[in-house]
Amino acid sequence: MDYVRFQHLFQAEGLRLGQAAVTDMDAPVPSCPGWTVADVVRHSVLMYTDATGQLRSDGRPEGRPQPAGPNGRGDLLDTYTRAHAALVAEMARRDPLDPVEADLPEAAVPEVLESDGPDPGTAGFLARRMAREAAVHRADIEMAVGTPGPLDAQQALDGIDEVLGVLLPAHYDGGARDGASGRTIGVHSNRHHWRLTMRRGGVTMSREPGFADAAVTGEPAELLLYLWGRRPGTVVSRTGDRTVLAAFRRRLAASMV
């Protein structure tokens, strides 16, 4: 997927998020325990504002906006709309290869395995991240207020690649001792394959099918939301050692922070 595609996806998914949120800002969000729709909107405002600051050539703004509290739903939605529009405009000004200085400690800069996406530290990488965040949080809100709409299949496959090739290794705990340690997990969707082995020094990945202690297979959108912890295991096909899969999913959950 190219930079323009990521921009378009972010714009569309962000708009849909705001439209869904209007339905019921107080609704609890089952896929984000303890959060309401307003909390998801507030979180999105902060993400978009940080990303806009990283893209601006004159540096980050000196502080985040403080999205409206519980009694300011209209103000919060207005703040969200402005934050979304500002990031859309800033993305349009940048080239995908433009360097971006992420507001992250060095240890948290993502290590990429074999991801097909843009390189970390570029505007393209940030656009990819924001398109995915908007899509997943849009799904969170739609699941809270009604039936979630479809996710773009190409974006979902790219999202699976990002989860496994970027987010998981970026937060990988090589010292963890659980059911996934030393084991191999296969992830499969629409003739795409990811085979991950949880080693002490880090996670390794192959794109070829082969032996796995456990595997999960599904349609792109459902599989992406499963990997993000948004959908139950019943939406995918799981084979092999369930203990390995449970430990793998816990590691994925830790990589989403």
Short mmCIF file of C-alpha atoms in Angstrom, two decimals:
data_model
loop_
_atom_site.label_atom_id
_atom_site.label_comp_id
_atom_site.label_asym_id
_atom_site.label_seq_id
_atom_site.Cartn_x
_atom_site.Cartn_y
_atom_site.Cartn_z
CA MET A 1 0.00 0.00 0.00
CA ASP A 2 1.30 3.45 -0.85
CA TYR A 3 1.34 6.73 1.06
CA VAL A 4 -1.66 8.21 -0.74
CA ARG A 5 -3.68 5.10 0.08
CA PHE A 6 -2.78 5.41 3.77
CA GLN A 7 -3.83 9.07 3.71
CA HIS A 8 -7.18 8.23 2.15
CA LEU A 9 -7.79 5.41 4.61
CA PHE A 10 -6.96 7.61 7.58
CA GLN A 11 -9.28 10.34 6.34
CA ALA A 12 -12.16 7.93 5.71
CA GLU A 13 -11.75 5.87 8.88
CA GLY A 14 -11.35 8.99 11.02
CA LEU A 15 -14.56 10.46 9.65
CA ARG A 16 -16.42 7.22 10.27
CA LEU A 17 -15.11 7.13 13.84
CA GLY A 18 -16.51 10.58 14.54
CA GLN A 19 -19.85 9.75 12.92
CA ALA A 20 -20.23 6.58 14.98
CA ALA A 21 -19.27 8.34 18.21
CA VAL A 22 -22.16 10.80 17.90
CA THR A 23 -24.59 7.90 18.46
CA ASP A 24 -23.79 7.46 22.17
CA MET A 25 -20.73 9.01 23.77
CA ASP A 26 -21.50 7.33 27.11
CA ALA A 27 -21.72 3.78 25.75
CA PRO A 28 -19.22 1.34 27.25
CA VAL A 29 -16.75 -0.11 24.77
CA PRO A 30 -16.54 -3.91 25.28
CA SER A 31 -13.31 -4.23 23.29
CA CYS A 32 -11.63 -1.60 25.54
CA PRO A 33 -12.72 -2.63 29.06
CA GLY A 34 -13.31 0.32 31.34
CA TRP A 35 -13.60 2.83 28.49
CA THR A 36 -16.59 4.63 27.08
CA VAL A 37 -16.95 5.93 23.54
CA ALA A 38 -15.87 9.35 24.83
CA ASP A 39 -12.65 7.81 26.16
CA VAL A 40 -11.84 6.33 22.73
CA VAL A 41 -12.49 9.72 21.10
CA ARG A 42 -10.30 11.48 23.66
CA HIS A 43 -7.51 8.94 23.11
CA SER A 44 -7.76 9.48 19.35
CA VAL A 45 -7.48 13.26 19.74
CA LEU A 46 -4.22 12.84 21.64
CA MET A 47 -2.83 10.39 19.07
CA TYR A 48 -3.70 12.62 16.11
CA THR A 49 -2.27 15.71 17.79
CA ASP A 50 1.00 13.96 18.60
CA ALA A 51 1.26 12.68 15.03
CA THR A 52 0.59 16.15 13.59
CA GLY A 53 3.35 17.57 15.76
CA GLN A 54 5.78 14.91 14.60
CA LEU A 55 5.03 15.70 10.95
CA ARG A 56 5.38 19.46 11.26
CA SER A 57 8.74 20.76 10.11
CA ASP A 58 8.74 23.36 12.88
CA GLY A 59 8.65 20.66 15.55
CA ARG A 60 6.08 19.38 17.99
CA PRO A 61 3.55 21.74 19.51
CA GLU A 62 4.43 22.66 23.07
CA GLY A 63 1.83 20.50 24.73
CA ARG A 64 -1.24 18.51 23.96
CA PRO A 65 -4.74 19.92 23.91
CA GLN A 66 -6.89 18.83 26.80
CA PRO A 67 -9.99 17.23 25.26
CA ALA A 68 -13.28 18.11 26.95
CA GLY A 69 -14.31 16.28 30.09
CA PRO A 70 -17.49 14.29 30.80
CA ASN A 71 -19.78 17.33 30.55
CA GLY A 72 -18.43 18.61 27.24
CA ARG A 73 -19.41 15.96 24.68
CA GLY A 74 -20.01 18.47 21.91
CA ASP A 75 -16.73 20.20 22.62
CA LEU A 76 -14.94 16.85 22.59
CA LEU A 77 -16.36 15.92 19.21
CA ASP A 78 -15.45 19.36 17.86
CA THR A 79 -11.91 18.93 19.18
CA TYR A 80 -11.77 15.50 17.55
CA THR A 81 -12.93 16.88 14.19
CA ARG A 82 -10.27 19.60 14.27
CA ALA A 83 -7.51 17.19 15.32
CA HIS A 84 -8.45 14.79 12.53
CA ALA A 85 -8.57 17.55 9.90
CA ALA A 86 -5.21 18.94 11.02
CA LEU A 87 -3.52 15.57 10.63
CA VAL A 88 -5.13 14.98 7.23
CA ALA A 89 -3.77 18.36 6.08
CA GLU A 90 -0.30 17.72 7.50
CA MET A 91 -0.07 14.29 5.85
CA ALA A 92 -0.90 15.90 2.50
CA ARG A 93 2.06 18.27 2.84
CA ARG A 94 4.64 15.56 3.38
CA ASP A 95 6.50 13.09 1.19
CA PRO A 96 6.36 9.48 2.44
CA LEU A 97 10.16 9.36 2.74
CA ASP A 98 10.39 12.57 4.78
CA PRO A 99 12.10 11.84 8.10
CA VAL A 100 9.96 12.10 11.19
CA GLU A 101 11.43 12.30 14.67
CA ALA A 102 9.15 10.17 16.79
CA ASP A 103 8.44 11.21 20.35
CA LEU A 104 9.65 7.88 21.68
CA PRO A 105 12.53 6.74 23.88
CA GLU A 106 15.20 4.97 21.86
CA ALA A 107 14.24 1.59 23.29
CA ALA A 108 10.70 1.98 21.98
CA VAL A 109 11.60 2.74 18.36
CA PRO A 110 10.05 -0.18 16.45
CA GLU A 111 12.25 -2.99 15.27
CA VAL A 112 10.91 -4.21 11.95
CA LEU A 113 11.21 -7.88 11.00
CA GLU A 114 10.11 -8.30 7.40
CA SER A 115 7.24 -5.86 7.21
CA ASP A 116 6.18 -4.78 3.73
CA GLY A 117 5.36 -1.31 5.05
CA PRO A 118 7.36 1.93 5.06
CA ASP A 119 10.48 2.33 7.17
CA PRO A 120 10.19 3.58 10.77
CA GLY A 121 11.08 7.22 11.22
CA THR A 122 9.34 8.33 8.02
CA ALA A 123 6.10 10.13 7.25
CA GLY A 124 4.92 7.00 5.45
CA PHE A 125 5.37 4.89 8.57
CA LEU A 126 3.40 7.38 10.66
CA ALA A 127 0.59 7.53 8.08
CA ARG A 128 0.37 3.74 8.13
CA ARG A 129 0.13 3.74 11.93
CA MET A 130 -2.55 6.40 12.04
CA ALA A 131 -4.66 4.72 9.33
CA ARG A 132 -4.59 1.50 11.37
CA GLU A 133 -5.32 3.20 14.69
CA ALA A 134 -8.29 5.04 13.20
CA ALA A 135 -9.67 1.84 11.67
CA VAL A 136 -9.38 -0.24 14.84
CA HIS A 137 -10.81 2.46 17.09
CA ARG A 138 -13.62 3.07 14.61
CA ALA A 139 -14.42 -0.63 14.93
CA ASP A 140 -14.27 -0.31 18.73
CA ILE A 141 -16.87 2.44 18.69
CA GLU A 142 -19.11 0.76 16.12
CA MET A 143 -19.09 -2.45 18.16
CA ALA A 144 -20.11 -0.38 21.18
CA VAL A 145 -23.04 1.43 19.52
CA GLY A 146 -24.20 -1.10 16.93
CA THR A 147 -22.88 -3.36 14.22
CA PRO A 148 -19.34 -2.64 12.98
CA GLY A 149 -18.94 -1.86 9.32
CA PRO A 150 -16.44 -3.72 7.14
CA LEU A 151 -12.71 -3.14 7.23
CA ASP A 152 -10.89 -2.70 3.93
CA ALA A 153 -9.44 -6.16 3.15
CA GLN A 154 -6.15 -4.82 1.80
CA GLN A 155 -5.71 -2.63 4.84
CA ALA A 156 -6.53 -5.57 7.11
CA LEU A 157 -3.80 -7.72 5.50
CA ASP A 158 -1.35 -4.85 5.83
CA GLY A 159 -2.48 -4.47 9.43
CA ILE A 160 -1.75 -8.12 10.17
CA ASP A 161 1.70 -7.60 8.70
CA GLU A 162 2.19 -4.53 10.91
CA VAL A 163 1.07 -6.32 14.07
CA LEU A 164 3.42 -9.25 13.50
CA GLY A 165 6.36 -7.50 11.83
CA VAL A 166 6.43 -4.18 13.70
CA LEU A 167 4.36 -3.98 16.91
CA LEU A 168 5.17 -7.42 18.32
CA PRO A 169 8.98 -7.14 17.94
CA ALA A 170 8.93 -3.51 19.15
CA HIS A 171 7.63 -4.61 22.56
CA TYR A 172 8.96 -8.16 22.63
CA ASP A 173 10.00 -9.50 26.03
CA GLY A 174 12.74 -12.00 25.32
CA GLY A 175 12.90 -12.96 28.98
CA ALA A 176 9.27 -14.04 29.20
CA ARG A 177 8.69 -17.61 30.22
CA ASP A 178 5.28 -18.73 29.07
CA GLY A 179 3.57 -21.18 26.76
CA ALA A 180 4.91 -19.38 23.68
CA SER A 181 8.60 -19.51 24.63
CA GLY A 182 10.59 -21.42 22.03
CA ARG A 183 7.45 -22.28 20.09
CA THR A 184 6.33 -21.44 16.56
CA ILE A 185 2.96 -19.93 15.67
CA GLY A 186 1.50 -19.79 12.18
CA VAL A 187 -0.84 -16.98 11.07
CA HIS A 188 -2.66 -17.43 7.75
CA SER A 189 -5.10 -15.35 5.73
CA ASN A 190 -6.02 -15.39 2.03
CA ARG A 191 -2.87 -17.22 0.92
CA HIS A 192 -0.69 -14.94 3.06
CA HIS A 193 1.48 -16.63 5.68
CA TRP A 194 3.43 -15.48 8.72
CA ARG A 195 5.33 -18.01 10.82
CA LEU A 196 6.75 -16.65 14.08
CA THR A 197 9.11 -18.32 16.53
CA MET A 198 9.37 -16.87 20.05
CA ARG A 199 13.09 -17.11 20.87
CA ARG A 200 14.93 -15.89 23.94
CA GLY A 201 16.75 -13.17 21.98
CA GLY A 202 13.70 -12.04 20.06
CA VAL A 203 10.98 -13.10 17.68
CA THR A 204 11.85 -14.38 14.19
CA MET A 205 9.45 -14.48 11.29
CA SER A 206 9.15 -16.33 8.00
CA ARG A 207 6.62 -15.71 5.26
CA GLU A 208 6.62 -19.33 4.13
CA PRO A 209 4.16 -21.96 5.34
CA GLY A 210 5.67 -24.72 7.40
CA PHE A 211 5.63 -26.47 10.76
CA ALA A 212 3.99 -24.61 13.64
CA ASP A 213 3.08 -25.70 17.15
CA ALA A 214 -0.18 -23.79 16.76
CA ALA A 215 -1.85 -21.75 14.07
CA VAL A 216 -4.65 -19.26 13.56
CA THR A 217 -6.41 -18.72 10.24
CA GLY A 218 -9.14 -16.31 9.22
CA GLU A 219 -10.49 -13.70 6.86
CA PRO A 220 -8.32 -10.53 6.90
CA ALA A 221 -10.66 -8.20 8.84
CA GLU A 222 -11.68 -10.72 11.49
CA LEU A 223 -8.12 -11.96 11.90
CA LEU A 224 -6.77 -8.42 12.33
CA LEU A 225 -9.33 -7.61 15.03
CA TYR A 226 -8.60 -10.95 16.71
CA LEU A 227 -4.88 -10.18 16.80
CA TRP A 228 -5.66 -6.76 18.27
CA GLY A 229 -7.76 -8.44 20.98
CA ARG A 230 -10.97 -6.93 19.64
CA ARG A 231 -12.69 -10.16 18.59
CA PRO A 232 -12.99 -13.57 20.27
CA GLY A 233 -11.25 -16.70 19.08
CA THR A 234 -14.52 -17.97 17.65
CA VAL A 235 -14.16 -15.64 14.61
CA VAL A 236 -11.02 -17.48 13.44
CA SER A 237 -9.89 -21.08 13.06
CA ARG A 238 -7.40 -22.19 15.71
CA THR A 239 -5.38 -25.39 15.48
CA GLY A 240 -2.60 -26.95 17.48
CA ASP A 241 -1.62 -26.23 21.07
CA ARG A 242 -4.17 -23.83 22.61
CA THR A 243 -1.74 -23.02 25.45
CA VAL A 244 0.71 -21.67 22.88
CA LEU A 245 -2.01 -19.60 21.22
CA ALA A 246 -3.17 -18.16 24.53
CA ALA A 247 0.38 -17.11 25.44
CA PHE A 248 0.89 -15.68 21.95
CA ARG A 249 -2.26 -13.58 22.27
CA ARG A 250 -1.11 -12.26 25.66
CA ARG A 251 2.16 -11.19 24.05
CA LEU A 252 0.24 -9.45 21.29
CA ALA A 253 -1.83 -7.60 23.89
CA ALA A 254 1.37 -6.38 25.56
CA SER A 255 2.66 -5.12 22.19
CA MET A 256 -0.37 -2.83 21.72
CA VAL A 257 0.59 -0.49 24.59
#
